[in-house]
Coordinates of C-alpha atoms in Angstrom, one line a residue:
M214 CA -81.2 19.2 -24.8
T215 CA -81.3 16.2 -27.1
E216 CA -80.3 12.7 -26.1
A217 CA -78.0 10.7 -28.3
I218 CA -79.4 7.4 -29.5
L219 CA -76.9 4.7 -28.6
R220 CA -78.7 1.6 -29.9
P221 CA -81.5 0.7 -32.3
S222 CA -85.0 0.4 -31.0
Y223 CA -86.4 -3.0 -30.2
T224 CA -88.2 -3.2 -33.6
Q225 CA -85.0 -2.4 -35.5
R226 CA -82.7 -5.0 -33.8
A227 CA -81.1 -7.7 -35.8
S228 CA -82.5 -11.2 -35.3
A229 CA -79.9 -14.0 -34.9
T230 CA -82.4 -16.4 -36.3
T231 CA -82.9 -14.4 -39.5
M232 CA -79.1 -14.0 -39.9
K233 CA -78.5 -17.8 -39.4
E234 CA -81.2 -18.5 -42.1
I235 CA -79.5 -16.2 -44.5
I236 CA -76.1 -17.8 -43.9
R237 CA -77.6 -21.3 -44.3
Q238 CA -79.3 -20.3 -47.6
V239 CA -76.1 -18.8 -49.1
L240 CA -74.0 -21.8 -48.0
E241 CA -76.4 -24.3 -49.4
A242 CA -76.6 -22.4 -52.7
E243 CA -72.8 -22.1 -53.1
L244 CA -71.6 -25.4 -51.7
A245 CA -74.3 -27.9 -52.5
G246 CA -72.7 -30.8 -54.4
Q247 CA -69.3 -29.2 -54.4
T248 CA -66.0 -31.0 -53.5
Y249 CA -63.0 -29.3 -52.1
Q250 CA -60.7 -27.7 -54.8
G251 CA -57.8 -25.9 -53.3
D252 CA -57.3 -23.6 -56.3
L253 CA -60.9 -22.3 -56.1
V254 CA -61.0 -21.8 -52.3
Q255 CA -60.0 -18.1 -52.4
Q256 CA -62.7 -17.2 -54.9
Q257 CA -65.3 -19.2 -53.1
T258 CA -64.6 -17.7 -49.7
K259 CA -64.7 -14.2 -51.1
K260 CA -68.0 -14.8 -53.0
I261 CA -69.7 -16.4 -50.0
A262 CA -68.6 -13.6 -47.7
D263 CA -69.8 -11.0 -50.2
D264 CA -73.1 -12.7 -50.7
V265 CA -73.8 -13.1 -47.0
K266 CA -72.9 -9.4 -46.3
D267 CA -75.1 -8.2 -49.2
R268 CA -78.0 -10.3 -48.0
L269 CA -77.6 -8.9 -44.5
K270 CA -77.5 -5.3 -45.8
E271 CA -80.7 -5.9 -47.7
L272 CA -82.4 -6.3 -44.3
G273 CA -82.1 -2.5 -44.0
L274 CA -81.3 -2.4 -40.4
P275 CA -79.9 1.0 -39.3
R276 CA -76.8 1.4 -37.2
Y277 CA -75.3 -2.0 -38.0
K278 CA -72.0 -2.9 -39.6
Y279 CA -71.4 -6.5 -40.6
M280 CA -68.3 -8.5 -40.5
V281 CA -68.4 -11.8 -42.3
Q282 CA -65.6 -14.4 -42.0
V283 CA -65.6 -17.5 -44.2
V284 CA -63.3 -20.5 -43.6
I285 CA -63.3 -23.4 -46.0
G286 CA -61.2 -26.4 -45.0
E287 CA -60.2 -29.8 -46.3
Q288 CA -59.8 -32.7 -44.0
R289 CA -57.2 -35.3 -45.0
G290 CA -57.0 -38.2 -42.6
E291 CA -56.1 -36.7 -39.2
G292 CA -54.7 -33.3 -40.4
V293 CA -56.7 -30.3 -41.5
R294 CA -55.7 -27.8 -44.2
M295 CA -57.6 -24.5 -44.3
G296 CA -57.9 -21.5 -46.6
C297 CA -59.6 -18.4 -45.3
R298 CA -60.5 -14.9 -46.4

């Protein structure tokens, strides 16, 4: 009788530190020196989410599915307006 493998082995687990570094690198590359432009937010959020997801998939970790949510917001005075994808 064969046992089903429910989770990856210890050596194949995702590292939160590695994921945070990937996210930081993508955000710095995409948003460095940028100012908020409401008409470009939708394209920026999609590109950032796709870039992060692609970089995570490049890690080659089996049995993982990635969900990436990007929120870019503008702060005007006391209120906050946001666009998300």
